[in-house]
CSV table of C-alpha atoms and ligand atoms in Angstrom, one decimal:
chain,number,residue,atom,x,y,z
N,1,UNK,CA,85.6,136.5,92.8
N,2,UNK,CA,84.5,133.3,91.0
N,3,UNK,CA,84.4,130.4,93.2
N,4,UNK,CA,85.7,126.7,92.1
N,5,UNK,CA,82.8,124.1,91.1
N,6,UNK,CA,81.3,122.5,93.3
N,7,UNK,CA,83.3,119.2,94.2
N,8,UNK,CA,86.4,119.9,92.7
N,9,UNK,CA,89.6,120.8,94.3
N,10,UNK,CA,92.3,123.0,93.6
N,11,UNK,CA,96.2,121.7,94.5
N,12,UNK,CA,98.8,123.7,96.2
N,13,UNK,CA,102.1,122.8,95.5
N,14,UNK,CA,102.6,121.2,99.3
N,15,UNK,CA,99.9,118.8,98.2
N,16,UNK,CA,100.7,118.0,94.9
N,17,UNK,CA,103.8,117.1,96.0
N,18,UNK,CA,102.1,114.5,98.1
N,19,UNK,CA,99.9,113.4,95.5
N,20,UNK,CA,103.0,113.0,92.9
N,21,UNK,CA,104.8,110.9,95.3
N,22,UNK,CA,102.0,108.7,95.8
N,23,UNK,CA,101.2,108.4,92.4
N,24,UNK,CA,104.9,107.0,92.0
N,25,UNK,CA,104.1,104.6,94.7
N,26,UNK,CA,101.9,103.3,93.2
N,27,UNK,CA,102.6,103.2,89.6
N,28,UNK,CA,106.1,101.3,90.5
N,29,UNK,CA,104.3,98.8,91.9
N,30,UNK,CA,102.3,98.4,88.5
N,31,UNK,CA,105.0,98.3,86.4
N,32,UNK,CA,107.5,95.7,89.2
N,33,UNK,CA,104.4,93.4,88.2
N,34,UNK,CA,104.8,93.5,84.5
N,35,UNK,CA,101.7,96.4,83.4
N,36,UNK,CA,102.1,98.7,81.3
N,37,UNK,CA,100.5,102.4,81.0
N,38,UNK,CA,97.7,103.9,78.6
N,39,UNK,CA,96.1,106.5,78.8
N,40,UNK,CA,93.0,107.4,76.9
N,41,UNK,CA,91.0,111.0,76.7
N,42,UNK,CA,89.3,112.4,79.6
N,43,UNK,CA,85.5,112.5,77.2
N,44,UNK,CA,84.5,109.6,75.7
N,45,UNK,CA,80.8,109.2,73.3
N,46,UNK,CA,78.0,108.7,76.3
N,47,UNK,CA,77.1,105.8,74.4
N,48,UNK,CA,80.6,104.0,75.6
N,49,UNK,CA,79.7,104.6,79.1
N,50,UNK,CA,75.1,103.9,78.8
N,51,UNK,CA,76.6,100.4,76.6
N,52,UNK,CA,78.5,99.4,79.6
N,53,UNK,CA,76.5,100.8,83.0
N,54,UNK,CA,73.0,101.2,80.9
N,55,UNK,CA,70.6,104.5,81.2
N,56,UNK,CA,70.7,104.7,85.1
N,57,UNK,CA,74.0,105.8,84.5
N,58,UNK,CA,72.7,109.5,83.1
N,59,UNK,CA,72.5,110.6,87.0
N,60,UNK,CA,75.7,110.5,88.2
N,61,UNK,CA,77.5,111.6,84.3
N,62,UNK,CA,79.1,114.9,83.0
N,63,UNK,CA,77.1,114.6,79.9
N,64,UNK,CA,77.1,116.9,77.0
N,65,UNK,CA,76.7,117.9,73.5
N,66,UNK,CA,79.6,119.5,71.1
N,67,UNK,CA,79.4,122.1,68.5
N,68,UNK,CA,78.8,119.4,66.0
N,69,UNK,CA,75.8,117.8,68.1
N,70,UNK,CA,78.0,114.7,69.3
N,71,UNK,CA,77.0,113.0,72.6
N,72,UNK,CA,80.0,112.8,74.7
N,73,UNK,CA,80.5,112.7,78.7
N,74,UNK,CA,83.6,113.3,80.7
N,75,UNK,CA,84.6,109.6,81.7
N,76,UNK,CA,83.1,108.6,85.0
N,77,UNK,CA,85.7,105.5,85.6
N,78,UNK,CA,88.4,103.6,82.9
N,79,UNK,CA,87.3,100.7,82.1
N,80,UNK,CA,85.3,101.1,79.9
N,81,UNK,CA,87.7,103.4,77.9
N,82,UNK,CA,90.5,101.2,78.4
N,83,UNK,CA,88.2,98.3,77.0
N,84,UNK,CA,87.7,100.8,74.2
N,85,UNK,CA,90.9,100.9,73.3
N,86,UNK,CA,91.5,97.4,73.7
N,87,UNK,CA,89.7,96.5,70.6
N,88,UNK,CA,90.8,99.3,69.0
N,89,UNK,CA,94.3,98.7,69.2
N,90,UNK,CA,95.6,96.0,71.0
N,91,UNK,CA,93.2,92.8,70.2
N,92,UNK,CA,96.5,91.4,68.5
N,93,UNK,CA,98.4,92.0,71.5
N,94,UNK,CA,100.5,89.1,73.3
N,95,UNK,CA,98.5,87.7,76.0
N,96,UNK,CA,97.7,88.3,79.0
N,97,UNK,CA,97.9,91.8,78.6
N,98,UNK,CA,98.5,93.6,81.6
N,99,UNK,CA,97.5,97.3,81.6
N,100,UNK,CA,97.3,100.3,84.1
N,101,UNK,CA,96.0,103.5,84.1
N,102,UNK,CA,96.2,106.3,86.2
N,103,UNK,CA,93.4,109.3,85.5
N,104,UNK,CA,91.1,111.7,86.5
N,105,UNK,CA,87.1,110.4,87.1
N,106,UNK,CA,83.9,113.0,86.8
N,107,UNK,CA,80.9,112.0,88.9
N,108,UNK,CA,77.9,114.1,89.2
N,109,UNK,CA,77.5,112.8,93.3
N,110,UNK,CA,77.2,114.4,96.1
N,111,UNK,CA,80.2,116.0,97.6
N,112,UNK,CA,81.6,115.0,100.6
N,113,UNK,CA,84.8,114.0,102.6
N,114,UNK,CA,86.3,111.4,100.0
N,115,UNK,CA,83.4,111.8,97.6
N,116,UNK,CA,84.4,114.1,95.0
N,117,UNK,CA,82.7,115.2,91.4
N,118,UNK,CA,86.2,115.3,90.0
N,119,UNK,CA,88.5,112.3,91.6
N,120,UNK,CA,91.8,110.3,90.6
N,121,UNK,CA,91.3,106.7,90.0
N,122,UNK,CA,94.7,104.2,89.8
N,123,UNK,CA,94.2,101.0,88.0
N,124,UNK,CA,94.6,97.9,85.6
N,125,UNK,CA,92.9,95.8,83.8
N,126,UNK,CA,94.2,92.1,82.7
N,127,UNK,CA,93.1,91.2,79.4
N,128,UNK,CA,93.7,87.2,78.1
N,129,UNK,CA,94.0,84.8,81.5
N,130,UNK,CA,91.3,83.9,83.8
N,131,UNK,CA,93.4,81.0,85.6
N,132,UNK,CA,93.4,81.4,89.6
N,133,UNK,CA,97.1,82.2,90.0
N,134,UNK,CA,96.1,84.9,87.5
N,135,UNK,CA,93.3,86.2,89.8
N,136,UNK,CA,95.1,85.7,92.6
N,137,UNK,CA,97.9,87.7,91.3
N,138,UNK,CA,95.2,90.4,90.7
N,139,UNK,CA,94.0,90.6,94.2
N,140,UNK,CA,98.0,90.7,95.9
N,141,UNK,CA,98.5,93.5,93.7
N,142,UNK,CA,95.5,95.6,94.8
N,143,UNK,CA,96.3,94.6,97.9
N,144,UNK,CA,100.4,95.2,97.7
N,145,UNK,CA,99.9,98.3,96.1
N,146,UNK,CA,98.2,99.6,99.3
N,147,UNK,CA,100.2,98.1,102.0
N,148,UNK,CA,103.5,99.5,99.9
N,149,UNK,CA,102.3,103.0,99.9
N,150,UNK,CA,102.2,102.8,104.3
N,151,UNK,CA,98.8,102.4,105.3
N,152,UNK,CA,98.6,100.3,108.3
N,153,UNK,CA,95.2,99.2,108.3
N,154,UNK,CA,93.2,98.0,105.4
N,155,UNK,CA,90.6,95.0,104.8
N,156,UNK,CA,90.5,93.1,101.5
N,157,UNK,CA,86.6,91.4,101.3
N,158,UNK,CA,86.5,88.3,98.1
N,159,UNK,CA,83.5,87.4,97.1
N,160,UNK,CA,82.0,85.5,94.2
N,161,UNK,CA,79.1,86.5,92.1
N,162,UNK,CA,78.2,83.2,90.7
N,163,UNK,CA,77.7,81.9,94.3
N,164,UNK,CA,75.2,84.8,95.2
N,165,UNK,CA,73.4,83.6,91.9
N,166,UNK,CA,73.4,80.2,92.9
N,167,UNK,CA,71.8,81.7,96.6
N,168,UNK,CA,69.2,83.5,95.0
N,169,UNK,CA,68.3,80.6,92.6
N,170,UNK,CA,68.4,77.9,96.0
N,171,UNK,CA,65.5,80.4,97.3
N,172,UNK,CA,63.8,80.6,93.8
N,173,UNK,CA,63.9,84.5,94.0
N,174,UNK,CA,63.2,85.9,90.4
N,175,UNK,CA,65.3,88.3,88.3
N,176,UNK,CA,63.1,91.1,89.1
N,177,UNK,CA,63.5,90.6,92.8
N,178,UNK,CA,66.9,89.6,92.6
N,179,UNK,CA,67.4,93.7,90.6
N,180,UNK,CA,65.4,95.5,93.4
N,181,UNK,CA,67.5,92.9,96.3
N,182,UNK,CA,71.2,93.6,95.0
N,183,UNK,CA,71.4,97.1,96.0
N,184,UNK,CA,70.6,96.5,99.6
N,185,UNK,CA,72.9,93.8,99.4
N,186,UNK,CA,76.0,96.3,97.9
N,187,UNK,CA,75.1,98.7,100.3
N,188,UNK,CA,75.3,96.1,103.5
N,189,UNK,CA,71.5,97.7,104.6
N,190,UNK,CA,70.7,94.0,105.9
N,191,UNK,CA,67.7,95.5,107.9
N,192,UNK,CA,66.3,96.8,104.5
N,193,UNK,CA,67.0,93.2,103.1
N,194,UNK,CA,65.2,91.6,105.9
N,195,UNK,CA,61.6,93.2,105.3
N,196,UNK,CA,62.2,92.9,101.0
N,197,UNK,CA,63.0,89.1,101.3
N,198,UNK,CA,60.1,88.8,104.5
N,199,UNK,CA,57.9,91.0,101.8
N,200,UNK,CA,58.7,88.5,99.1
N,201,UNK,CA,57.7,85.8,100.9
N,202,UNK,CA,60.3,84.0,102.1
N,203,UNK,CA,60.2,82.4,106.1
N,204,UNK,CA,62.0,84.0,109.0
N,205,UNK,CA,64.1,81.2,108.9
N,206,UNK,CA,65.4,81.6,105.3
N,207,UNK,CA,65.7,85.1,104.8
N,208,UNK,CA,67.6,84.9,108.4
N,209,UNK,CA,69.8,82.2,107.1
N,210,UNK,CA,70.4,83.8,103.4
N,211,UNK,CA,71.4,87.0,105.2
N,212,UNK,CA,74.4,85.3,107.2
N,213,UNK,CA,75.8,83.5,104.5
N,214,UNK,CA,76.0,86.9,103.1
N,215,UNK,CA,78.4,88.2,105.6
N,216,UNK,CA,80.0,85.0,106.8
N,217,UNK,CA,83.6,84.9,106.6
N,218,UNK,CA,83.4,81.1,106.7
N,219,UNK,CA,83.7,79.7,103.3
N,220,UNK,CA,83.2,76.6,104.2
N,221,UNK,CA,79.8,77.1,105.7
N,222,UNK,CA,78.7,78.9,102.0
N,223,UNK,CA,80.1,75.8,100.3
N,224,UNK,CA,77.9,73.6,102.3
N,225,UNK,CA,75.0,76.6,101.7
N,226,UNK,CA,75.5,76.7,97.8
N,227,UNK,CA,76.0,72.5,97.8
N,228,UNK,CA,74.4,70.7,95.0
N,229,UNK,CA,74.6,73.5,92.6
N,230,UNK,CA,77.6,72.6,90.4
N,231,UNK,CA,78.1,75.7,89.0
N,232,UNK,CA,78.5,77.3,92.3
N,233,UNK,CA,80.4,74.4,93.8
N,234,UNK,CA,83.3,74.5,91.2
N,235,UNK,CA,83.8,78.6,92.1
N,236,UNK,CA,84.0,77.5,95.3
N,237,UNK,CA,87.0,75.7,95.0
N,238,UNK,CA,88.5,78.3,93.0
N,239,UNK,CA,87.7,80.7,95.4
N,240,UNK,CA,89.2,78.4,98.1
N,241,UNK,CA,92.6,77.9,95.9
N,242,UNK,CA,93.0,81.6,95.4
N,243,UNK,CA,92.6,81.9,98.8
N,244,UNK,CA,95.4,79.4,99.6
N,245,UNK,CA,97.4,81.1,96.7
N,246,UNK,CA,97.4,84.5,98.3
N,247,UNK,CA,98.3,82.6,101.9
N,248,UNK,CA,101.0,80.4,100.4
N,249,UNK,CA,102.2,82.5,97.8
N,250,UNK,CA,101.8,86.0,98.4
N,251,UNK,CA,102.0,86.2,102.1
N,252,UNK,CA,98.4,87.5,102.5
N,253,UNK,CA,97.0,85.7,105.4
N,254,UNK,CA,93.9,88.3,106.1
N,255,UNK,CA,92.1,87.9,103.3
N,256,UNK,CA,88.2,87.8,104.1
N,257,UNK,CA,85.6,86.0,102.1
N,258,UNK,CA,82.6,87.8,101.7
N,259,UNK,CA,79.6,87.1,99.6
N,260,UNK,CA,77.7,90.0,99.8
N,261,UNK,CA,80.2,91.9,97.6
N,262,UNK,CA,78.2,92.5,94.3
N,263,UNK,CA,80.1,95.4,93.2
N,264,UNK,CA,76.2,97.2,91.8
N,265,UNK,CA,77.3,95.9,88.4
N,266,UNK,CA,75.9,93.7,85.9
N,267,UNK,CA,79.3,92.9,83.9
N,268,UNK,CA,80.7,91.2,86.9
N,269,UNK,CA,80.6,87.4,86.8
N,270,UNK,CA,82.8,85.6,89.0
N,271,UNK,CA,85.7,87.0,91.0
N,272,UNK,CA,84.7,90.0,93.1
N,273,UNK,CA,86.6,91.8,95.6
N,274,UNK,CA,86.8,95.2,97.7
N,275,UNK,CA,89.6,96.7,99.5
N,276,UNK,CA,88.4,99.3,102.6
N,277,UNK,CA,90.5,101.8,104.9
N,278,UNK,CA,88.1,101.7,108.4
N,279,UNK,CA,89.9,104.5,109.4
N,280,UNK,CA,87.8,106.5,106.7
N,281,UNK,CA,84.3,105.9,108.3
N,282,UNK,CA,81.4,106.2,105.8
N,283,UNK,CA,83.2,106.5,102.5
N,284,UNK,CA,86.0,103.7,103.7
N,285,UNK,CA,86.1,102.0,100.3
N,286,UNK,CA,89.4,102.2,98.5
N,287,UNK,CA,89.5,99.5,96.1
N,288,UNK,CA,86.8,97.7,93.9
N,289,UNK,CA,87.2,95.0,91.6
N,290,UNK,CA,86.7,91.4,89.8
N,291,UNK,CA,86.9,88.9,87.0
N,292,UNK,CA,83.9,90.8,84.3
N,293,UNK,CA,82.7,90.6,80.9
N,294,UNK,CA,82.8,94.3,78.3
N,295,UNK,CA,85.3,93.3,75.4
N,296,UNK,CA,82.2,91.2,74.1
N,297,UNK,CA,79.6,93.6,74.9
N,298,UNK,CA,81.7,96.2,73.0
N,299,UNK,CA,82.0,94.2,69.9
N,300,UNK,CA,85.1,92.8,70.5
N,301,UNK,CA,86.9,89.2,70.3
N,302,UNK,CA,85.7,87.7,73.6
N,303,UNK,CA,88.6,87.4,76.0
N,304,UNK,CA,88.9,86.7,79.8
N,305,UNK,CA,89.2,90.1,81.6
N,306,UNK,CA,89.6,90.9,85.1
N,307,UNK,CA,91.0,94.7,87.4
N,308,UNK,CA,90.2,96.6,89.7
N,309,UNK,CA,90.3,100.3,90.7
N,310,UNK,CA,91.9,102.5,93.3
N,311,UNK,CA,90.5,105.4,94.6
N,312,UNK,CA,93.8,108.0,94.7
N,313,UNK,CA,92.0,111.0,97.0
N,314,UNK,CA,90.8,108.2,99.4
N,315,UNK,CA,94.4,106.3,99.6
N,316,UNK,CA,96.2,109.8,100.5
N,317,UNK,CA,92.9,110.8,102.7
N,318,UNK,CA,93.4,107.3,104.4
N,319,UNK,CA,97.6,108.1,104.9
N,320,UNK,CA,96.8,111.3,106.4
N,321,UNK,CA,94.4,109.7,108.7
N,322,UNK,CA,96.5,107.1,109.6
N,323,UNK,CA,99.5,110.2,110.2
N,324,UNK,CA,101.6,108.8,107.6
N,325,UNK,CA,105.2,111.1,107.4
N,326,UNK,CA,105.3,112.3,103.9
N,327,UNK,CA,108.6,113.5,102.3
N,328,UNK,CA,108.3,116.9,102.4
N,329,UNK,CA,109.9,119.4,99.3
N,330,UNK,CA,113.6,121.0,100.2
N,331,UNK,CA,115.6,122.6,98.1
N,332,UNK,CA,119.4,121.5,98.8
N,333,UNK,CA,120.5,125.6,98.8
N,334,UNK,CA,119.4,129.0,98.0
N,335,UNK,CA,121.8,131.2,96.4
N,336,UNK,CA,122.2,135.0,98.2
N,337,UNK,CA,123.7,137.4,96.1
N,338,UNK,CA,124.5,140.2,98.7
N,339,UNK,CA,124.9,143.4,95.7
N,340,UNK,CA,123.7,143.7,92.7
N,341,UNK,CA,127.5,142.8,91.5
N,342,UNK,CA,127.5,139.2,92.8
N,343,UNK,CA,124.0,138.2,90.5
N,344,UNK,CA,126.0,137.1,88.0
N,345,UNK,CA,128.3,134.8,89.9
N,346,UNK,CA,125.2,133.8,91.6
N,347,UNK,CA,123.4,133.0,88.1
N,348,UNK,CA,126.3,130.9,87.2
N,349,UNK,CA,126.6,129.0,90.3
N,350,UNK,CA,123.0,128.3,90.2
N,351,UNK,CA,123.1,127.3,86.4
N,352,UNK,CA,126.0,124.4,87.4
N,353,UNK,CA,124.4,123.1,90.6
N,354,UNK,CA,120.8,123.0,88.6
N,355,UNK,CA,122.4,121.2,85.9
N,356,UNK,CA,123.9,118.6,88.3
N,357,UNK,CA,120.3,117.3,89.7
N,358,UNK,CA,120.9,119.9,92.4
N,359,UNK,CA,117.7,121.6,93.1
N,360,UNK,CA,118.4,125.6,94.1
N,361,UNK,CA,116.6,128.6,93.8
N,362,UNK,CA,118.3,132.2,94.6
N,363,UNK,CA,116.9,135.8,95.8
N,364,UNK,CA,115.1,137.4,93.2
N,365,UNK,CA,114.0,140.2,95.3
N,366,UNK,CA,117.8,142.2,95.9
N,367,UNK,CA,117.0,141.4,99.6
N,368,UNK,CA,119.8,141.9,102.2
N,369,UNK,CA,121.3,138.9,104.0
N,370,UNK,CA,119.2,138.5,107.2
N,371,UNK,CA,115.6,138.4,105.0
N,372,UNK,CA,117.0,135.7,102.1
N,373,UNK,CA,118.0,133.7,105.0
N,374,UNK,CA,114.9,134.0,106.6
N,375,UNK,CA,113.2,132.8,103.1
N,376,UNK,CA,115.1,130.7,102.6
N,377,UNK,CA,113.7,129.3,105.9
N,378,UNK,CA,110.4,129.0,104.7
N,379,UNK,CA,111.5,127.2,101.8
N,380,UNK,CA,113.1,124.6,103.9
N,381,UNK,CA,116.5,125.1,102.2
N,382,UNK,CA,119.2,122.9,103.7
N,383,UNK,CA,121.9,125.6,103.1
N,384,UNK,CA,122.4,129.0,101.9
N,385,UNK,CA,125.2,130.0,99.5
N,386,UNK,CA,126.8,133.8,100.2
N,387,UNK,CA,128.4,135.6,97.8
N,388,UNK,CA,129.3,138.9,98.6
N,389,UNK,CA,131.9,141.5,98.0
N,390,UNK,CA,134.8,139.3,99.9
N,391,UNK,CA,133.8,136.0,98.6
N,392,UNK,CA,133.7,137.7,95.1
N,393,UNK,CA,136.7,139.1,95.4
N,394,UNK,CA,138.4,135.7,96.9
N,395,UNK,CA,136.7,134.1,94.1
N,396,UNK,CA,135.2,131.6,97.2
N,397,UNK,CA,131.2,131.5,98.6
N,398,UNK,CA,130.2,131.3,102.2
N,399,UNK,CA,128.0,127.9,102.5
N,400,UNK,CA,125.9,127.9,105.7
N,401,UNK,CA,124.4,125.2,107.2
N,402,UNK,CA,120.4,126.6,107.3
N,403,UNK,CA,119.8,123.8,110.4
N,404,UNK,CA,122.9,124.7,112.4
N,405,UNK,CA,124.0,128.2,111.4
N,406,UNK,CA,127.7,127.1,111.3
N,407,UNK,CA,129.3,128.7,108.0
N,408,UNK,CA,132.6,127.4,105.9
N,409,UNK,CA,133.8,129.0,103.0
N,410,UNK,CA,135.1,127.1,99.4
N,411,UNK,CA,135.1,127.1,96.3
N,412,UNK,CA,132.3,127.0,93.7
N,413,UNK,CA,133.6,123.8,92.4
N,414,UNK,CA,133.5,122.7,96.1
N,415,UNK,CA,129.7,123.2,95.9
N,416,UNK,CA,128.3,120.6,94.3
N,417,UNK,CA,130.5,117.9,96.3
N,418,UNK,CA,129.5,119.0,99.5
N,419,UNK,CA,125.8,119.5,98.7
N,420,UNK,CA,125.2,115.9,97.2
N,421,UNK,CA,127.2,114.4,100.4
N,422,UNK,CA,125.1,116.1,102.9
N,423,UNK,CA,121.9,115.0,100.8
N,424,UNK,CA,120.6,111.5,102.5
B,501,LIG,P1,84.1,102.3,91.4
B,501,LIG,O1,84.6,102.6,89.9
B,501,LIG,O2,82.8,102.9,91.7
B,501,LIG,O3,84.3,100.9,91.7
B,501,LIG,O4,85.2,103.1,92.3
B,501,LIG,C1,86.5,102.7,92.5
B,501,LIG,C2,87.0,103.5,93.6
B,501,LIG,O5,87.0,104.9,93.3
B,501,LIG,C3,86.2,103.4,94.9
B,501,LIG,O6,86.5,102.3,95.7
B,501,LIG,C4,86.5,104.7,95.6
B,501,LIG,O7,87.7,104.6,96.3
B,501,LIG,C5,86.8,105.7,94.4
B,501,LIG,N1,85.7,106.6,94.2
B,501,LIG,C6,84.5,106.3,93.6
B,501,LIG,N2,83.7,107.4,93.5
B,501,LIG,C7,84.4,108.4,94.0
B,501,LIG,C8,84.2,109.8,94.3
B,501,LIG,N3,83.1,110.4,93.9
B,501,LIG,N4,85.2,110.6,94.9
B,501,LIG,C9,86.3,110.0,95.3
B,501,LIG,N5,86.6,108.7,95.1
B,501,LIG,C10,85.7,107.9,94.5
C-alpha cells in the first residue's frame, strides 16, 4: 500500500464537486468586477520566491534542484508569479490591470485542520491605481466574494502599515526591535508583546497604551495616537474615506479597523487587511491582503499594486461548518436496457439525451430491472428509462419517476421534453 504524502489530500468525486462549484462562485465574482484570469506554472526559480519573502522563506518551501542543476521550488503563494509575469508580459497593458488567479499553493507547514502542505489559493492582484475608491473596491470584493459564496459569519479587520510605523517611531523603537516586535504583533500574542516592549524599556504606561491602539477598533482614538506625524495622519484619512466608501458605496457597514494587522511581510506598505471565518477556531483566517510594493523589487516599471488572497480549503471548510446545503450531483435519468436486445436502442437514446445537455448514464452491467433501479438510487437519478421487449416492440420507453415510483410510457422523442421540464 503506498500511503498519500503527508498533508495532501485526495478528492472524491462528491467533493470535487463541491470544490468546482465553489470555485465558480467565486471566479464569477472576479470576472462581474472586471479581472481577468492567468495562470502561471505550479514551480517557479527559488530565487523568485527568496527575492520576494528573503532566506527565511527556505523553511516552509518545496525546494529543489532539476536534472540540469536549476534551483526551482513549487510556488508557495501567486503573487509573486503573477508579478513575474507582469513584467514579462503585460507592463504595456491598459491600466489598472485587474487580474485573478485561481491555483494550487505548496507549504512545507505543519499539517492540520485547514493547514495543508498542498492548498488552493483564489485571488487578484490590481496593477496601475492606488486611489481609495480603488482600494476600497479591493476590499468589497474580498469581502463580496465571501458573503456571495453563503457564509454567514465572517470578520473583515483594515489596518494600515504606515500608521504602525509611525507607532513605533512615536516610541523611538529601532528597526531591530521593531523585526523581533512584528511577529508578536501578527500573531495577536499581546502578553509576549508586553514583556518585549517592558524588556526594551519602555513604561508600563506606554507599552500598555501602544498595545491598545493596536487592537482598538476606534479609528479615531489612533488618529489622535499617531497625531503630529504627517505621514501617518494623511493615511488616516484615507483609511477613514475607504471606510466611508465601503459604508456608502458598497453596503459594508462591519468593517473593523485594526492596526495590529501587519500581514509578517516586508512588501506591505499601506493598505492592509484580513478577512476571518470564527467559526474555524485556530486557523480562522480566510483572506489576507493590501496595497504592496514587488514590480520594482523585481526589476520592473514601478507601478501601484494592491490584492489579496483567498484561502479555497478554508472557505469550503468554513461552509461546511457553517452547514451550508451544497448542490449535490444527479443525473436527470439512467437508461435500463432490460435484454441484451434493447442496448442498442438504449445506446441511441442515451447518445440524443447526452447530446441535448441531458446528463444520463445507463446499466453497463446486463443487470435485471429491480438492481439498475436500485443503482440508479445511489446515483441519485431523477428517473429511470425502461426499455424492454414491449416498449421495443411499441417502439415507446417506460419513464419512471425514481422519487415517486409512478411510471408513464412515450416516446423517445418525448424524452428529452419531459426530462428538461421536470429539471428546476
Ligand atoms: P497568505 O499567502 O499566507 O497570506 O495566505 C492567504 C490565505 O491562504 C490564508 O488566509 C489562508 O486562508 C490560506 N492558507 C495559507 N496557508 C495555508 C495552508 N497551509 N493550508 C491551507 N490554507 C492556507
Amino acid at each position: 500500500m503506498f500511503q498519500i504524502p503527508r498533508g495532501t489530500r485526495d478528492f472524491i468525486p462528491e467533493e470535487m464537486y463541491k470544490r468546482r462549484y465553489l470555485q465558480q462562485r467565486i471566479e464569477e465574482v472576479f470576472r462581474r468586477y472586471g479581472y481577468g484570469e492567468v495562470q502561471t506554472p505550479t514551480f517557479e526559480t527559488l530565487e523568485l520566491f527568496t527575492a520576494k519573502s528573503g532566506e527565511s522563506i527556505l523553511g516552509e518551501i518545496y525546494n529543489f534542484k532539476d536534472k540540469g542543476d536549476r534551483e526551482l521550488a513549487l510556488r508557495p503563494e501567486l503573487t509573486a508569479p503573477v508579478i513575474r509575469c507582469y513584467i514579462d508580459r503585460l507592463q504595456m497593458a491598459p491600466k489598472p490591470l485587474k487580474l485573478f488567479y485561481f491555483g494550487n499553493c505548496f507549504r512545507y507547514d505543519r499539517p492540520q485542520k485547514g493547514r495543508y502542505r498542498e492548498f488552493w489559493q483564489a485571488g487578484c492582484e490590481l496593477l496601475g491605481t492606488d486611489t481609495p475608491e480603488a482600494h476600497a473596491e479591493l476590499v468589497a470584493l474580498a469581502y463580496t466574494i465571501l458573503k456571495n459564496i453563503g457564509l454567514q459569519n465572517i470578520i473583515l479587520h483594515i489596518g494600515n502599515l504606515y500608521v504602525i510605523h509611525a507607532m513605533f517611531a512615536k516610541l523611538r523603537i529601532t528597526d531591530t526591535d521593531k523585526k523581533d516586535l512584528l511577529p508578536f504583533i501578527d500573531k495577536s500574542q499581546f502578553e509576549d508583546l508586553f514583556s518585549a516592549l517592558r524588556a526594551i524599556g519602555l513604561s508600563q504606561t506606554d507599552t500598555e497604551q501602544f498595545i491598545d491602539i493596536l487592537q482598538t477598533p476606534d479609528l479615531e482614538k489612533v488618529a489622535a495616537y499617531v497625531k503630529g506625524n504627517e505621514k501617518a495622519e494623511a493615511e488616516i484619512v484615507r483609511l477613514r474615506l475607504i471606510l466611508t466608501l465601503l459604508k456608502d458605496s458598497f453596503g459594508i457597514t462591519d468593517a473593523r479597523v485594526k492596526i495590529g494587522i501587519v500581514r509578517g511581510l516586508d512588501y506591505y506598505k499601506g493598505l492592509v487587511f484580513e478577512i476571518e471565518a470564527p467559526v474555524l477556531g485556530a486557523e480562522k483566517q480566510l483572506c489576507g491582503g493590501g496595497d504592496y510594493e514587488l514590480v520594482n523589487l523585481f526589476g520592473g516599471t514601478p507601478v501601484p499594486q494592491a490584492g489579496f488572497a483567498i484561502g479555497f480549503d478554508r472557505a469550503l471548510l468554513a461552509l461546511e461548518t457553517e452547514q451550508f446545503t451544497f448542490p449535490t450531483p444527479a443525473l436527470d435519468a439512467f437508461i435500463v436496457p432490460v435484454n441484451e436486445t434493447a442496448l442498442p436502442t438504449a445506446f441511441t437514446i442515451a447518445r440524443d439525451l447526452r447530446s441535448q445537455g441531458l446528463t444520463i448514464d445507463l446499466d453497463l452491467l446486463r443487470r435485471g430491472i429491480g438492481k439498475s433501479l436500485k443503482y440508479a438510487s445511489t446515483q441519485q437519478a431523477r428517473y429511470a428509462i425502461i426499455i424492454g421487449p414491449k416498449e421495443l416492440e411499441t417502439g415507446t420507453v417506460t419513464l419512471r419517476n425514481m422519487q415517486d415510483g409512478t411510471q408513464t410510457t412515450c416516446t423517445p422523442n418525448e424524452l428529452s421534453a419531459q426530462l428538461l421540464t421536470s429539471r428546476s
